[in-house]
Amino acid sequence: MRTRIALRTEQVAPLSPAQYSLWFLDQLTGPSSEYVQPYAYRLRGPLDTSALENALNALVERHEPLRTRVDQVAGEPRQAVRRHHPRPLRRLDLSQDPARAEREAAAFALRPFDLAGEDPLRTLLIRLGPRDHLLVCSLHHICCDGLSLAVLGEDLAALYRAASHGQDVEQALPPLPVHYRDTVLARARQADCPAGRPALARWRARLEGAAPLRLPTDRARPEVRTARGDRVEVVVPADVTSAARAAAARHRVTLYMVMLSVFAMLLHRRGGGRDLCVGTPVSGRSAPEEEALIGLFTNTVVLRLDLSDDRDLAELLHQVRGRALAAYQDGHVPFEHVVDELRPPRDLSRTPVFQVMFSFQDFEEDALALDGLRCTPWEIPVGSSKFDLELELGREGDRLRGFLEYSTDLYEAGTARGMADEYLALLREALGLPGDSPGGAADPVRSSDPSPEEPTR
C-alpha cells in the first residue's frame, strides 16, 4: 500500500533503522571504507567547471541527506541537517601525470568519513587534459542507496544544463514534495503501530532456527569478521541471458528468480548445505514522493530456501517464487528489527542471519549525461566485502554483467574465479544450453551431504 507522507519541518530527526545500524558499526569499529560508495565518471569535452561547481552546490542544497551529520542528543544519535554554504569544488591537475589518476581517485573516494564531523558527500575534479576530466564523488552509505545514485545523476545533469546555459539553478528542478527525514519520521510512527507485529511474527516463523551457511573456505574463519574483500567480474553472455528470460516466461517467474535459483544451486553444490539463507535487497521506497529523493531507503529481506530433495530448475523456481513473494509482502519490516526479533547467537565472525547476498537489477542504469560531454563510468575498486560472498548482476545491453564479491579473509582470488565460472556453467546446464557442465552431474542441485566448514587447503 502506497501512502502519502506529510511534509514536516523538524531539522533533527531519528536515524532510520538502517542508518542506525551503520552508525553503530562506525562507533563499534571506527570509521572505515566498508560503507563508502564511490561514484566516478570520466568527462570528455568542453567542461564548464564553474557550472559543474554550481550544479554540485545546488544538488547538496536540494537533497538534505548530502548535508546531514549524526549528532547525539541525550545520548541518542540523530540526523542533524546542516545549513548549506556553497563550497568551491576541490580540483587536482594531473595533466602532466595522468597515470596517477587511478591511484588518486581511489585514495580520495575510499577515505573513511567522520559521520559527526563532516558531510557524507565529498567531490573532486581531476584534470587529465584540456578536454578530459575525472569527476569523483564519494558518498557514505548512510546518506544514499543504489537508486539514490540514479537520482543524483539525473538531478546533476539537469542542474548542470541550467548552470551552463546561464539559467537559475534553483528553477531547474521542481521542489521536492517531502524530505528524507519526513519519511524516517513517518516510518518510525508506523513501526510503533501494533499492526506491524504480524509481519514481524511471519519473519520469525520463516527464519527461526536457520543455521549459518557453511561453505568450505580457503582459510579458517577469523574470530572477528573484517571488511577485507575483492571481486571478480561475472558476464552472462547474451545467449544465456536470452534462455534465462525464456525460462522465466515459461515458468511465470522473473529473471531475478531464475538467476537466484541457479545461485542457490551453486551454493548447494559447493557444500553450503540444504537449508540456505540468502539476503537480497529491496528498494524500500513505498510512496510516490520518495522516488525523487536521495536517501537510504533500501531494506534487506532474507529468502530461506530448502534444497533437501533433488530438484530440477522448475521445482526450485516454484519454491523461490513463493518465498520471494512472501518476503516482498513483508519487505517493509526493517531487517534490523528482524534481527532483534530473532536474537541469533552472538557471533562476531559472521554477519547475522545470512552470510551471502544476491543483488539483481533487470534494467540498465542511465549513465551520467552532461550537456556537450561524453561521460563514461570510471570504476574504483572498493577492496572490501560486506559478506562472505555477494553476487551482483545487472543488465548491460542484451547480456548481464556484474561481479562476485568475496571476503579475502576466507577465499583466494582463484577460488572466487572458480565459483564465478561454475555459476555460468550451471546456468548453461540448468537451461539446457550446450557447454561444459561443472562436474558433469545431470542434476544441478544434487550433491553429497555438506561437510563442516573448514579450510580446504
Short mmCIF file of C-alpha atoms in Angstrom, two decimals:
data_model
loop_
_atom_site.label_atom_id
_atom_site.label_comp_id
_atom_site.label_asym_id
_atom_site.label_seq_id
_atom_site.Cartn_x
_atom_site.Cartn_y
_atom_site.Cartn_z
CA MET A 1 0.00 0.00 0.00
CA ARG A 2 1.44 3.36 -1.05
CA THR A 3 0.75 6.25 1.28
CA ARG A 4 1.48 9.92 1.08
CA ILE A 5 3.94 11.41 3.53
CA ALA A 6 3.27 14.72 5.20
CA LEU A 7 5.98 17.38 4.98
CA ARG A 8 7.43 18.24 8.38
CA THR A 9 9.79 20.98 9.43
CA GLU A 10 11.94 19.24 12.03
CA GLN A 11 15.65 19.81 11.41
CA VAL A 12 16.59 16.95 13.75
CA ALA A 13 15.10 13.51 13.22
CA PRO A 14 15.90 9.99 14.42
CA LEU A 15 18.05 7.74 12.28
CA SER A 16 16.28 5.11 10.24
CA PRO A 17 16.97 1.54 11.41
CA ALA A 18 19.43 1.03 8.55
CA GLN A 19 21.17 4.31 9.33
CA TYR A 20 21.35 3.41 13.00
CA SER A 21 22.98 0.09 12.11
CA LEU A 22 25.65 1.87 10.04
CA TRP A 23 26.24 4.43 12.77
CA PHE A 24 26.52 1.69 15.40
CA LEU A 25 29.10 -0.18 13.32
CA ASP A 26 31.02 3.06 12.87
CA GLN A 27 31.03 3.57 16.64
CA LEU A 28 31.99 -0.05 17.29
CA THR A 29 34.83 -0.48 14.81
CA GLY A 30 35.77 3.09 13.94
CA PRO A 31 35.50 4.82 10.56
CA SER A 32 36.25 2.57 7.59
CA SER A 33 35.76 2.47 3.85
CA GLU A 34 33.40 -0.55 4.04
CA TYR A 35 30.29 1.58 3.55
CA VAL A 36 31.76 4.22 1.25
CA GLN A 37 30.11 4.35 -2.18
CA PRO A 38 32.27 5.80 -4.99
CA TYR A 39 30.58 7.47 -7.94
CA ALA A 40 33.02 8.48 -10.70
CA TYR A 41 32.76 9.49 -14.33
CA ARG A 42 35.29 10.47 -16.96
CA LEU A 43 34.16 13.63 -18.71
CA ARG A 44 35.49 14.28 -22.22
CA GLY A 45 34.73 17.54 -23.98
CA PRO A 46 34.46 21.25 -23.17
CA LEU A 47 33.63 21.05 -19.47
CA ASP A 48 32.27 24.22 -17.83
CA THR A 49 33.90 23.81 -14.43
CA SER A 50 32.07 26.78 -12.89
CA ALA A 51 28.73 25.34 -13.99
CA LEU A 52 29.68 21.97 -12.52
CA GLU A 53 30.61 23.60 -9.22
CA ASN A 54 27.29 25.48 -9.13
CA ALA A 55 25.38 22.31 -10.01
CA LEU A 56 27.04 20.30 -7.24
CA ASN A 57 26.27 23.00 -4.68
CA ALA A 58 22.67 23.12 -5.85
CA LEU A 59 22.48 19.34 -5.56
CA VAL A 60 23.61 19.46 -1.92
CA GLU A 61 21.13 22.26 -1.20
CA ARG A 62 18.30 20.21 -2.75
CA HIS A 63 18.95 16.90 -1.00
CA GLU A 64 19.26 17.14 2.76
CA PRO A 65 20.97 13.76 3.34
CA LEU A 66 24.02 15.11 1.50
CA ARG A 67 24.44 17.73 4.23
CA THR A 68 23.27 15.72 7.22
CA ARG A 69 25.58 14.68 10.02
CA VAL A 70 24.95 12.45 13.01
CA ASP A 71 24.68 14.31 16.31
CA GLN A 72 23.97 12.76 19.67
CA VAL A 73 21.03 14.20 21.59
CA ALA A 74 20.71 12.92 25.16
CA GLY A 75 22.98 10.06 24.17
CA GLU A 76 20.91 9.05 21.12
CA PRO A 77 22.09 9.55 17.52
CA ARG A 78 20.02 11.93 15.42
CA GLN A 79 20.03 13.22 11.86
CA ALA A 80 21.18 16.85 12.02
CA VAL A 81 20.55 18.72 8.77
CA ARG A 82 23.16 21.44 8.27
CA ARG A 83 22.59 24.73 6.51
CA HIS A 84 24.41 24.56 3.21
CA HIS A 85 27.10 27.10 2.44
CA PRO A 86 28.33 26.91 -1.17
CA ARG A 87 31.78 25.42 -1.34
CA PRO A 88 34.40 25.50 -4.08
CA LEU A 89 34.85 22.26 -5.98
CA ARG A 90 38.10 20.61 -4.99
CA ARG A 91 40.37 20.24 -8.02
CA LEU A 92 43.54 18.33 -8.83
CA ASP A 93 45.54 18.95 -12.01
CA LEU A 94 47.20 15.76 -13.24
CA SER A 95 47.51 16.82 -16.86
CA GLN A 96 51.27 16.37 -16.59
CA ASP A 97 50.97 12.99 -14.92
CA PRO A 98 47.59 11.40 -15.83
CA ALA A 99 48.83 7.94 -14.82
CA ARG A 100 48.33 8.98 -11.20
CA ALA A 101 44.59 9.44 -11.71
CA GLU A 102 43.54 5.92 -10.74
CA ARG A 103 45.57 5.98 -7.53
CA GLU A 104 44.50 9.49 -6.53
CA ALA A 105 40.83 8.84 -7.32
CA ALA A 106 40.78 5.67 -5.23
CA ALA A 107 42.58 7.31 -2.30
CA PHE A 108 40.11 10.20 -2.32
CA ALA A 109 36.97 8.11 -2.85
CA LEU A 110 37.69 5.46 -0.24
CA ARG A 111 38.86 7.70 2.59
CA PRO A 112 36.63 6.99 5.63
CA PHE A 113 34.06 9.56 6.74
CA ASP A 114 33.65 11.20 10.12
CA LEU A 115 29.86 10.92 10.40
CA ALA A 116 29.67 13.54 13.15
CA GLY A 117 32.25 15.95 11.82
CA GLU A 118 31.73 16.13 8.05
CA ASP A 119 29.02 15.89 5.41
CA PRO A 120 28.63 12.41 3.86
CA LEU A 121 29.50 13.64 0.35
CA ARG A 122 32.91 14.66 -0.99
CA THR A 123 33.70 15.67 -4.57
CA LEU A 124 36.90 16.01 -6.54
CA LEU A 125 37.55 17.06 -10.13
CA ILE A 126 40.77 15.68 -11.60
CA ARG A 127 42.06 17.39 -14.74
CA LEU A 128 43.65 14.91 -17.14
CA GLY A 129 43.89 17.26 -20.11
CA PRO A 130 42.30 20.41 -21.61
CA ARG A 131 39.14 18.48 -22.57
CA ASP A 132 39.49 15.48 -20.31
CA HIS A 133 38.43 15.35 -16.63
CA LEU A 134 37.53 12.83 -13.98
CA LEU A 135 34.69 13.63 -11.57
CA VAL A 136 34.91 11.64 -8.33
CA CYS A 137 32.09 11.67 -5.79
CA SER A 138 32.47 9.78 -2.53
CA LEU A 139 29.32 9.12 -0.50
CA HIS A 140 28.78 7.31 2.75
CA HIS A 141 26.05 4.68 2.52
CA ILE A 142 24.28 6.34 5.47
CA CYS A 143 23.04 9.05 3.06
CA CYS A 144 22.18 7.06 -0.05
CA ASP A 145 21.41 3.74 -1.73
CA GLY A 146 21.67 2.41 -5.27
CA LEU A 147 18.57 4.20 -6.56
CA SER A 148 19.84 7.40 -4.96
CA LEU A 149 22.81 7.34 -7.32
CA ALA A 150 20.42 7.35 -10.28
CA VAL A 151 18.60 10.35 -8.76
CA LEU A 152 21.95 12.04 -8.19
CA GLY A 153 22.92 11.61 -11.84
CA GLU A 154 19.58 12.85 -13.18
CA ASP A 155 19.49 15.91 -10.94
CA LEU A 156 23.13 16.77 -11.51
CA ALA A 157 22.56 16.66 -15.28
CA ALA A 158 19.55 19.00 -15.05
CA LEU A 159 21.38 21.41 -12.74
CA TYR A 160 24.49 21.44 -14.91
CA ARG A 161 22.38 22.10 -18.00
CA ALA A 162 20.81 25.12 -16.35
CA ALA A 163 24.08 26.46 -14.95
CA SER A 164 25.98 26.05 -18.22
CA HIS A 165 23.24 27.97 -20.07
CA GLY A 166 23.25 30.84 -17.58
CA GLN A 167 19.90 29.85 -16.07
CA ASP A 168 18.90 29.92 -12.42
CA VAL A 169 19.77 26.51 -11.00
CA GLU A 170 17.13 26.93 -8.30
CA GLN A 171 14.47 26.82 -11.02
CA ALA A 172 15.95 23.86 -12.89
CA LEU A 173 14.01 21.24 -10.92
CA PRO A 174 10.60 21.26 -9.22
CA PRO A 175 10.69 21.49 -5.42
CA LEU A 176 10.79 18.20 -3.58
CA PRO A 177 7.40 17.36 -2.04
CA VAL A 178 9.00 15.86 1.09
CA HIS A 179 12.43 15.40 2.58
CA TYR A 180 14.16 12.22 3.63
CA ARG A 181 13.78 12.99 7.34
CA ASP A 182 10.00 13.20 6.82
CA THR A 183 9.96 9.60 5.55
CA VAL A 184 12.02 8.45 8.55
CA LEU A 185 9.64 10.14 10.98
CA ALA A 186 6.61 8.64 9.21
CA ARG A 187 8.07 5.14 9.31
CA ALA A 188 9.05 5.48 12.95
CA ARG A 189 5.40 6.20 13.76
CA GLN A 190 4.29 3.19 11.68
CA ALA A 191 6.82 0.94 13.42
CA ASP A 192 5.23 1.78 16.78
CA CYS A 193 1.82 0.71 15.49
CA PRO A 194 0.62 -2.73 16.73
CA ALA A 195 -0.49 -3.58 13.19
CA GLY A 196 3.15 -4.21 12.30
CA ARG A 197 3.57 -7.14 14.69
CA PRO A 198 2.05 -9.86 12.43
CA ALA A 199 4.68 -9.22 9.74
CA LEU A 200 7.45 -9.50 12.31
CA ALA A 201 5.93 -12.76 13.55
CA ARG A 202 5.94 -14.11 10.00
CA TRP A 203 9.63 -13.30 9.68
CA ARG A 204 10.30 -15.18 12.91
CA ALA A 205 8.41 -18.22 11.61
CA ARG A 206 10.39 -18.17 8.35
CA LEU A 207 13.87 -17.74 9.78
CA GLU A 208 13.90 -19.14 13.30
CA GLY A 209 16.39 -21.97 13.69
CA ALA A 210 18.25 -21.30 10.45
CA ALA A 211 21.90 -22.39 10.67
CA PRO A 212 24.81 -20.28 9.38
CA LEU A 213 25.99 -21.00 5.86
CA ARG A 214 28.97 -23.36 5.98
CA LEU A 215 30.69 -23.23 2.62
CA PRO A 216 34.19 -24.68 2.61
CA THR A 217 36.78 -21.90 2.70
CA ASP A 218 40.42 -21.48 1.76
CA ARG A 219 41.29 -20.04 5.14
CA ALA A 220 39.98 -20.56 8.65
CA ARG A 221 37.33 -18.02 9.55
CA PRO A 222 38.79 -15.28 11.81
CA GLU A 223 37.23 -14.83 15.23
CA VAL A 224 36.20 -11.29 14.29
CA ARG A 225 34.93 -10.55 10.79
CA THR A 226 36.71 -7.84 8.85
CA ALA A 227 35.66 -5.93 5.73
CA ARG A 228 38.64 -7.03 3.65
CA GLY A 229 37.46 -8.18 0.25
CA ASP A 230 37.80 -8.13 -3.51
CA ARG A 231 35.71 -9.00 -6.53
CA VAL A 232 35.82 -10.88 -9.81
CA GLU A 233 33.80 -9.95 -12.87
CA VAL A 234 30.83 -12.06 -13.95
CA VAL A 235 29.47 -11.71 -17.51
CA VAL A 236 26.39 -13.71 -18.53
CA PRO A 237 26.51 -13.93 -22.35
CA ALA A 238 23.59 -12.85 -24.50
CA ASP A 239 22.54 -16.42 -25.42
CA VAL A 240 22.40 -17.47 -21.76
CA THR A 241 20.53 -14.33 -20.78
CA SER A 242 18.01 -14.91 -23.57
CA ALA A 243 17.48 -18.51 -22.50
CA ALA A 244 17.05 -17.43 -18.88
CA ARG A 245 14.39 -14.90 -19.92
CA ALA A 246 12.59 -17.59 -21.90
CA ALA A 247 12.68 -19.93 -18.90
CA ALA A 248 11.33 -17.17 -16.69
CA ALA A 249 8.42 -16.62 -19.06
CA ARG A 250 7.65 -20.37 -19.26
CA HIS A 251 7.60 -20.78 -15.50
CA ARG A 252 5.84 -17.47 -14.79
CA VAL A 253 8.70 -16.10 -12.74
CA THR A 254 11.07 -13.18 -13.10
CA LEU A 255 14.59 -13.22 -14.50
CA TYR A 256 15.76 -12.35 -10.99
CA MET A 257 14.24 -15.60 -9.69
CA VAL A 258 15.99 -17.66 -12.36
CA MET A 259 19.40 -16.16 -11.60
CA LEU A 260 18.88 -16.51 -7.84
CA SER A 261 17.77 -20.14 -8.16
CA VAL A 262 20.93 -21.08 -10.02
CA PHE A 263 23.00 -19.19 -7.44
CA ALA A 264 21.35 -21.35 -4.76
CA MET A 265 22.30 -24.41 -6.82
CA LEU A 266 25.90 -23.23 -6.81
CA LEU A 267 25.95 -22.73 -3.05
CA HIS A 268 24.41 -26.17 -2.52
CA ARG A 269 26.83 -27.89 -4.87
CA ARG A 270 29.76 -26.13 -3.24
CA GLY A 271 28.79 -27.65 0.11
CA GLY A 272 26.67 -24.84 1.53
CA GLY A 273 24.05 -27.23 2.84
CA ARG A 274 20.39 -27.87 2.14
CA ASP A 275 18.91 -25.10 4.31
CA LEU A 276 20.15 -21.89 2.70
CA CYS A 277 19.52 -18.28 3.76
CA VAL A 278 20.30 -15.71 1.08
CA GLY A 279 19.92 -11.97 1.63
CA THR A 280 18.58 -9.80 -1.14
CA PRO A 281 17.89 -6.04 -1.24
CA VAL A 282 14.52 -4.39 -1.88
CA SER A 283 14.15 -0.75 -2.82
CA GLY A 284 12.21 0.25 0.30
CA ARG A 285 10.53 3.17 -1.49
CA SER A 286 6.83 2.71 -0.82
CA ALA A 287 5.40 6.18 -1.51
CA PRO A 288 5.42 8.13 -4.80
CA GLU A 289 7.08 11.10 -3.11
CA GLU A 290 10.13 9.02 -2.30
CA GLU A 291 11.10 8.29 -5.89
CA ALA A 292 12.80 11.69 -6.33
CA LEU A 293 14.77 11.58 -3.08
CA ILE A 294 18.36 10.78 -2.24
CA GLY A 295 18.46 8.78 0.97
CA LEU A 296 18.94 5.34 2.47
CA PHE A 297 15.69 3.50 1.72
CA THR A 298 17.00 0.06 0.77
CA ASN A 299 15.95 -2.78 3.03
CA THR A 300 17.20 -6.36 3.10
CA VAL A 301 14.96 -9.42 3.06
CA VAL A 302 16.10 -12.99 3.60
CA LEU A 303 14.98 -15.95 1.49
CA ARG A 304 15.30 -19.28 3.26
CA LEU A 305 15.49 -21.98 0.61
CA ASP A 306 15.05 -25.72 1.05
CA LEU A 307 17.25 -27.87 -1.18
CA SER A 308 16.77 -31.04 0.83
CA ASP A 309 15.39 -33.02 -2.13
CA ASP A 310 16.81 -33.46 -5.59
CA ARG A 311 15.15 -30.68 -7.50
CA ASP A 312 15.22 -29.64 -11.11
CA LEU A 313 15.13 -25.99 -12.10
CA ALA A 314 11.32 -25.92 -12.43
CA GLU A 315 10.79 -27.18 -8.87
CA LEU A 316 13.32 -24.76 -7.42
CA LEU A 317 11.82 -21.84 -9.35
CA HIS A 318 8.38 -22.64 -7.93
CA GLN A 319 9.79 -22.55 -4.41
CA VAL A 320 11.81 -19.38 -4.97
CA ARG A 321 8.78 -17.61 -6.45
CA GLY A 322 6.60 -18.37 -3.44
CA ARG A 323 9.19 -17.41 -0.88
CA ALA A 324 10.25 -14.27 -2.70
CA LEU A 325 6.67 -13.00 -2.99
CA ALA A 326 6.06 -13.68 0.70
CA ALA A 327 9.25 -11.83 1.58
CA TYR A 328 8.30 -8.85 -0.57
CA GLN A 329 4.90 -8.69 1.16
CA ASP A 330 6.68 -8.15 4.46
CA GLY A 331 9.60 -6.24 2.97
CA HIS A 332 8.65 -3.08 4.83
CA VAL A 333 9.87 -4.55 8.12
CA PRO A 334 13.42 -3.25 8.67
CA PHE A 335 15.95 -6.06 8.63
CA GLU A 336 17.38 -4.69 11.88
CA HIS A 337 14.00 -5.33 13.54
CA VAL A 338 14.01 -8.90 12.23
CA VAL A 339 17.44 -9.48 13.76
CA ASP A 340 16.22 -8.07 17.09
CA GLU A 341 13.21 -10.39 16.95
CA LEU A 342 15.28 -13.49 16.16
CA ARG A 343 18.11 -12.70 18.59
CA PRO A 344 20.60 -15.05 16.92
CA PRO A 345 23.58 -16.21 18.99
CA ARG A 346 26.24 -13.51 19.12
CA ASP A 347 28.97 -14.37 16.62
CA LEU A 348 31.50 -11.69 15.69
CA SER A 349 32.90 -13.86 12.92
CA ARG A 350 29.76 -13.66 10.75
CA THR A 351 27.03 -11.31 9.69
CA PRO A 352 23.76 -12.18 11.47
CA VAL A 353 21.07 -14.38 9.86
CA PHE A 354 22.71 -14.65 6.42
CA GLN A 355 26.24 -14.54 5.07
CA VAL A 356 25.61 -14.48 1.31
CA MET A 357 23.85 -11.74 -0.66
CA PHE A 358 22.29 -11.79 -4.13
CA SER A 359 21.56 -8.46 -5.86
CA PHE A 360 19.92 -8.03 -9.24
CA GLN A 361 18.56 -5.23 -11.38
CA ASP A 362 16.78 -6.01 -14.63
CA PHE A 363 17.24 -2.53 -16.07
CA GLU A 364 20.14 -0.51 -17.36
CA GLU A 365 21.23 2.39 -15.21
CA ASP A 366 21.18 5.66 -17.08
CA ALA A 367 24.72 6.96 -17.46
CA LEU A 368 25.50 10.48 -16.34
CA ALA A 369 24.64 12.81 -19.23
CA LEU A 370 26.13 16.31 -19.01
CA ASP A 371 25.42 18.63 -21.95
CA GLY A 372 28.21 18.68 -24.52
CA LEU A 373 30.28 15.99 -22.77
CA ARG A 374 30.94 12.31 -23.29
CA CYS A 375 30.54 10.73 -19.86
CA THR A 376 31.74 7.21 -19.17
CA PRO A 377 31.72 5.40 -15.79
CA TRP A 378 35.07 5.09 -14.05
CA GLU A 379 35.27 2.06 -11.78
CA ILE A 380 37.02 2.47 -8.44
CA PRO A 381 37.92 -0.87 -6.81
CA VAL A 382 36.45 -0.80 -3.31
CA GLY A 383 38.69 -3.51 -1.83
CA SER A 384 36.09 -4.61 0.72
CA SER A 385 33.25 -7.09 1.17
CA LYS A 386 30.22 -6.76 3.43
CA PHE A 387 29.50 -10.51 3.37
CA ASP A 388 31.25 -13.82 2.81
CA LEU A 389 30.01 -13.67 -0.79
CA GLU A 390 27.82 -11.35 -2.83
CA LEU A 391 26.73 -11.93 -6.40
CA GLU A 392 25.51 -8.73 -8.05
CA LEU A 393 24.16 -8.70 -11.60
CA GLY A 394 22.60 -6.01 -13.77
CA ARG A 395 21.53 -5.60 -17.37
CA GLU A 396 24.06 -4.39 -19.91
CA GLY A 397 22.61 -4.41 -23.40
CA ASP A 398 21.47 -7.94 -24.26
CA ARG A 399 23.59 -9.57 -21.57
CA LEU A 400 24.01 -9.43 -17.80
CA ARG A 401 27.17 -8.17 -16.18
CA GLY A 402 28.28 -7.84 -12.59
CA PHE A 403 30.68 -9.27 -10.09
CA LEU A 404 31.16 -11.81 -7.35
CA GLU A 405 32.43 -10.01 -4.27
CA TYR A 406 34.19 -12.14 -1.69
CA SER A 407 35.84 -11.91 1.69
CA THR A 408 39.61 -12.21 1.27
CA ASP A 409 39.79 -13.45 4.86
CA LEU A 410 38.07 -16.62 3.61
CA TYR A 411 38.75 -17.07 -0.10
CA GLU A 412 41.60 -16.86 -2.56
CA ALA A 413 41.06 -14.99 -5.82
CA GLY A 414 41.30 -18.28 -7.75
CA THR A 415 38.53 -19.83 -5.68
CA ALA A 416 36.26 -16.84 -6.32
CA ARG A 417 37.04 -17.00 -10.03
CA GLY A 418 36.22 -20.71 -9.99
CA MET A 419 32.85 -20.06 -8.32
CA ALA A 420 32.01 -17.39 -10.88
CA ASP A 421 32.90 -19.73 -13.76
CA GLU A 422 30.94 -22.58 -12.18
CA TYR A 423 27.89 -20.31 -11.85
CA LEU A 424 27.99 -19.60 -15.57
CA ALA A 425 28.38 -23.30 -16.35
CA LEU A 426 25.47 -24.15 -14.04
CA LEU A 427 23.32 -21.62 -15.84
CA ARG A 428 24.01 -23.33 -19.15
CA GLU A 429 23.36 -26.75 -17.64
CA ALA A 430 20.12 -25.77 -15.90
CA LEU A 431 18.82 -24.02 -19.02
CA GLY A 432 19.72 -26.91 -21.32
CA LEU A 433 22.33 -24.99 -23.30
CA PRO A 434 25.46 -26.59 -24.74
CA GLY A 435 28.64 -26.02 -22.79
CA ASP A 436 30.89 -27.51 -20.17
CA SER A 437 28.99 -28.88 -17.20
CA PRO A 438 30.63 -28.28 -13.82
CA GLY A 439 31.40 -31.76 -12.53
CA GLY A 440 29.29 -33.42 -15.24
CA ALA A 441 26.32 -34.15 -12.98
CA ALA A 442 22.96 -34.48 -14.67
CA ASP A 443 21.09 -32.81 -11.81
CA PRO A 444 22.43 -29.33 -10.99
CA VAL A 445 21.27 -29.45 -7.38
CA ARG A 446 22.32 -32.98 -6.37
CA SER A 447 25.36 -33.13 -4.10
CA SER A 448 26.68 -35.10 -1.19
CA ASP A 449 25.99 -34.11 2.40
CA PRO A 450 27.85 -30.91 3.24
CA SER A 451 30.92 -31.26 5.39
CA PRO A 452 31.55 -28.87 8.29
CA GLU A 453 33.22 -25.63 7.34
CA GLU A 454 36.98 -25.99 7.36
CA PRO A 455 39.90 -24.69 5.34
CA THR A 456 40.25 -26.70 2.14
CA ARG A 457 43.96 -26.13 1.92
#
